Coordinates of C-alpha atoms in Angstrom, one line a residue:
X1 CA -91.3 278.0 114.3
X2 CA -89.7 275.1 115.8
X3 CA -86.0 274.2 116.2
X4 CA -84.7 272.1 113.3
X5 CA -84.0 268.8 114.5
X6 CA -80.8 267.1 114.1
X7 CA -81.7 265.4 111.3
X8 CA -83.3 268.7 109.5
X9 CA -79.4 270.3 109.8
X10 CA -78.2 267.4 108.7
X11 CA -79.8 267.1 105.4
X12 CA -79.6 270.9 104.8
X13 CA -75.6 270.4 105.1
X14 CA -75.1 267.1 104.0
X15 CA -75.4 268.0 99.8
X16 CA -72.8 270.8 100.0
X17 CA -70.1 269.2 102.2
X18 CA -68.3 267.1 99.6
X19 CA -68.4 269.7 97.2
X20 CA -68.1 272.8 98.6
X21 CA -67.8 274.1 102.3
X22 CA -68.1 277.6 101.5
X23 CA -71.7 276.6 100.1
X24 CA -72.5 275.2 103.8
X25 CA -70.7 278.4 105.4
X26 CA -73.0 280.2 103.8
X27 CA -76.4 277.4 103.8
X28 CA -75.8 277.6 107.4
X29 CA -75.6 281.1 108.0
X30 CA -78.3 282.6 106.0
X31 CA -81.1 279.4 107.5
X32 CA -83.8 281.6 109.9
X33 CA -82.7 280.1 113.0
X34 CA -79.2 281.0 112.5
X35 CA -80.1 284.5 111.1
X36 CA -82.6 284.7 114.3
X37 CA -80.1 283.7 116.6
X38 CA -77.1 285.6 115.3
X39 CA -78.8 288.9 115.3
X40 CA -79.6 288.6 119.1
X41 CA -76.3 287.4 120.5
X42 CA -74.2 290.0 118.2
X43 CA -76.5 292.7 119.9
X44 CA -75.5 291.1 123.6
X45 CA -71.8 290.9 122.3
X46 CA -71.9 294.5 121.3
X47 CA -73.2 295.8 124.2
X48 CA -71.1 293.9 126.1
X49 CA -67.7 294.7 123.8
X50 CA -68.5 298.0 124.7
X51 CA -67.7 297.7 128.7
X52 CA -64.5 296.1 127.6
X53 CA -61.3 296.8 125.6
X54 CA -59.4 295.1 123.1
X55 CA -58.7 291.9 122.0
X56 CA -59.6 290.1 125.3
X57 CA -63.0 292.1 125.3
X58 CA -63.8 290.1 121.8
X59 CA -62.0 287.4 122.6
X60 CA -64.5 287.1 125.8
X61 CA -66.9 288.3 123.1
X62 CA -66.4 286.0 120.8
X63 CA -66.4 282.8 123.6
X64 CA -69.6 284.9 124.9
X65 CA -71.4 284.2 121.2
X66 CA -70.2 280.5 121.5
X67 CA -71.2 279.4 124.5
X68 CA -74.8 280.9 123.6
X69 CA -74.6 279.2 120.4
X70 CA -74.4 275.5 122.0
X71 CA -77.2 276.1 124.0
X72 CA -79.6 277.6 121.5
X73 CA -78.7 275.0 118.9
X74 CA -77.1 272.0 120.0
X75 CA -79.0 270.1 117.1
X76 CA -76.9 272.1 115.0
X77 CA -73.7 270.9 116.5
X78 CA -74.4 267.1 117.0
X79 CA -74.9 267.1 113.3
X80 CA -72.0 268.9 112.1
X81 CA -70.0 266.1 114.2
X82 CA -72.0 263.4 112.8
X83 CA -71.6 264.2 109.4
X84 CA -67.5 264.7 109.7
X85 CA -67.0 261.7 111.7
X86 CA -66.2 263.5 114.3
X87 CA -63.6 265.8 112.9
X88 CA -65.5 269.2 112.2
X89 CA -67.5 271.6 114.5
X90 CA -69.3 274.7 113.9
X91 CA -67.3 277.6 114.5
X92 CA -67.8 281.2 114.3
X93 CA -66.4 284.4 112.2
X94 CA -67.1 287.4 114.1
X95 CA -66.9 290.6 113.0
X96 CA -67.7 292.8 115.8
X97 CA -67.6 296.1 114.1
X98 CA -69.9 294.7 111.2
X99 CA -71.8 291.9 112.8
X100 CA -74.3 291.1 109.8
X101 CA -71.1 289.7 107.9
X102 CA -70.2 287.7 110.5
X103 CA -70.7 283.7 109.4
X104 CA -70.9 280.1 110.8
X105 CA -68.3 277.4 109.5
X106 CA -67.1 274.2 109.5
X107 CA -64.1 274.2 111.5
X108 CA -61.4 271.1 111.1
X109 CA -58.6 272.4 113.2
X110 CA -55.9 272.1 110.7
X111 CA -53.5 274.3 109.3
X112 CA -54.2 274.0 105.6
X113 CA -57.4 275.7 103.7
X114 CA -59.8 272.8 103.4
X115 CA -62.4 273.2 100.8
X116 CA -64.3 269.7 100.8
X117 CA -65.4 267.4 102.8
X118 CA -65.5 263.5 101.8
X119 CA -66.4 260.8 104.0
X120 CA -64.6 257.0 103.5
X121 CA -67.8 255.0 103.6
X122 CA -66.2 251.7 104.1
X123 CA -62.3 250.4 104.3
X124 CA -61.9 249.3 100.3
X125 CA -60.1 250.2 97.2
X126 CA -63.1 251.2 95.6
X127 CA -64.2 253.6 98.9
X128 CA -60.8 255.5 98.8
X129 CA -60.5 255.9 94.8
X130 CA -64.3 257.3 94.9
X131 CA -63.2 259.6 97.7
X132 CA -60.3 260.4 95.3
X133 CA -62.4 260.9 92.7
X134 CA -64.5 263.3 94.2
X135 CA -61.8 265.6 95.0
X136 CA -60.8 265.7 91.6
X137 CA -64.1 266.7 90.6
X138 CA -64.1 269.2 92.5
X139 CA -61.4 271.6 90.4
X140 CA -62.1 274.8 89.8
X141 CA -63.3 274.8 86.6
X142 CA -61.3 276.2 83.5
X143 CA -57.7 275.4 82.3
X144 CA -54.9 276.4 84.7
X145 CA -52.4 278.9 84.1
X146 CA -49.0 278.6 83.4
X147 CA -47.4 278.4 86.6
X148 CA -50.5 278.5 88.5
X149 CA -52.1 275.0 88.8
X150 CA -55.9 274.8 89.3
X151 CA -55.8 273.5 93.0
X152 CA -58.5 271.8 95.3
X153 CA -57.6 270.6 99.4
X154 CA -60.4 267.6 100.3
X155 CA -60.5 266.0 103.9
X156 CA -61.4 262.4 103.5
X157 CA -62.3 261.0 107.0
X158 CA -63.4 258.0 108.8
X159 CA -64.0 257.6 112.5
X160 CA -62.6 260.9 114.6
X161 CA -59.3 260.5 112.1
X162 CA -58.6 262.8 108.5
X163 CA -56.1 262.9 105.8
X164 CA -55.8 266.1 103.6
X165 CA -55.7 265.7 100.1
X166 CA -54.2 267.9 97.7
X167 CA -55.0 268.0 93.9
X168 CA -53.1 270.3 91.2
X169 CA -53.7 270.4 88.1
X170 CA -51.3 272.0 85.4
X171 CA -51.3 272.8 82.3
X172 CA -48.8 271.2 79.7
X173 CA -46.8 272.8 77.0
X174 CA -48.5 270.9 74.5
X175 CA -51.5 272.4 76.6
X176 CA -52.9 269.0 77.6
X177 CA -53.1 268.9 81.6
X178 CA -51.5 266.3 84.1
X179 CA -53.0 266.7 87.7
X180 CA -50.3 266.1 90.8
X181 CA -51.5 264.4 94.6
X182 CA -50.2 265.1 97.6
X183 CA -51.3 263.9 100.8
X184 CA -51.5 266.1 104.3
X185 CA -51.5 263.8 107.4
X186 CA -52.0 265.2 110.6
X187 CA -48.8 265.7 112.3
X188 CA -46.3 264.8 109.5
X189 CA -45.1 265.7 106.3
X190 CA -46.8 265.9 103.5
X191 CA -46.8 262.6 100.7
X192 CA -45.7 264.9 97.6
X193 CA -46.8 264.1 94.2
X194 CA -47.9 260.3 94.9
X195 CA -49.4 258.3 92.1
X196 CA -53.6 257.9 91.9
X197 CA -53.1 254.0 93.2
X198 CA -50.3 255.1 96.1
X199 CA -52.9 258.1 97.5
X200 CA -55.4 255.4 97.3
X201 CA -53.3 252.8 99.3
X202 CA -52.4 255.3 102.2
X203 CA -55.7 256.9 102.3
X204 CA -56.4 253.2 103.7
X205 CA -53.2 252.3 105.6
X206 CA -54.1 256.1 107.4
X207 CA -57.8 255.8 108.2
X208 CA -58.2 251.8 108.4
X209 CA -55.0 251.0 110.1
X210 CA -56.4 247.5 111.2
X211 CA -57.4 246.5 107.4
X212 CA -54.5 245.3 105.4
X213 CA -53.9 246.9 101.9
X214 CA -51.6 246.3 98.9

């Protein structure tokens, strides 16, 4: 069977991203080529794991599997960045002891749990309030408990740069709901509790920094 071309990985990730990245974690991981290509370089690992110790024997393990991964499927790759605008890339969760659970992911090198992705399609109100809007469709189903707010992180992204959003949703005493925003820029505080319109303005002044916005 032949490779999947870029554009094959690309619409087999592409439906799951702004909804769920678990879903691609594991759309990824269980495709043939993966599967065929993840049983072969655990077995290398292993063996090699074994002529080693500790952490710097799966740490070399681990850059081992890597390395072998770019070269076997580079398609794979180029259409992880393609789809993230630059700001994800495959990475790898190895479990050298029990390498069938080890799994492929979507890796945006940031510090907070990430759960969607959502691309800005174009610097305009409507763009950023539909990226908004997908996040908050993305709750977990089911009203919230009290004191424990129904909580979903997005990444909205446009050209190489990325703004967390964080939605909460809590329930009321009167048991309606009111949902909270708070945005996570990269490399400074967070923008607690901002309005729908104000989360919708910086989304812009963030990732279109050369398009004004009111």
């Amino acid at each position: 069977m032949p490779s999947p071309s870029k554009e094959d990985w690309k619409d087999r990730i592409e439906p799951y991203l702004s909804s769920s990245l678990d879903a691609v974690s594991e759309e990824v991981t269980q495709s043939e080529p993966v599967q065929t290509w993840l049983r072969k370089a655990s077995t290398d690992a292993a063996e090699n794991l074994g002529r080693g110790r500790g952490m710097q024997a799966e740490m070399q393990g681990y850059a081992r599997m890597m390395n072998d991964l770019e070269e076997t499927l580079p398609e794979l790759m180029d259409a992880v960045a393609e789809l993230t605008a630059d700001c994800g890339r495959i990475d790898l969760e190895w479990h050298s002891l029990r390498p069938t659970l080890s799994q492929l992911y979507v890796d945006f090198d940031r510090d907070i749990e990430i759960n969607l992705f959502v691309r800005l399609s174009e610097c305009t109100t409507e763009a950023a309030q539909e990226c908004l809007g997908t996040i908050m469709q993305a709750l977990p189903e089911g009203a919230p408990y009290p004191n424990r707010p129904n909580t979903v992180t997005g990444l909205v992204a446009r050209d190489g740069q990325s703004v967390g959003v964080r939605v909460k949703e809590y329930l009321q005493e009167d048991h309606g709901h009111r949902r909270s925003v708070t945005l996570l820029p990269a490399g400074t505080k967070p923008l607690e509790k901002v309005s729908n319109r104000e989360a919708t303005r910086q989304l812009l002044v963030q990732l279109c920094p050369n398009t004004s916005s009111c």
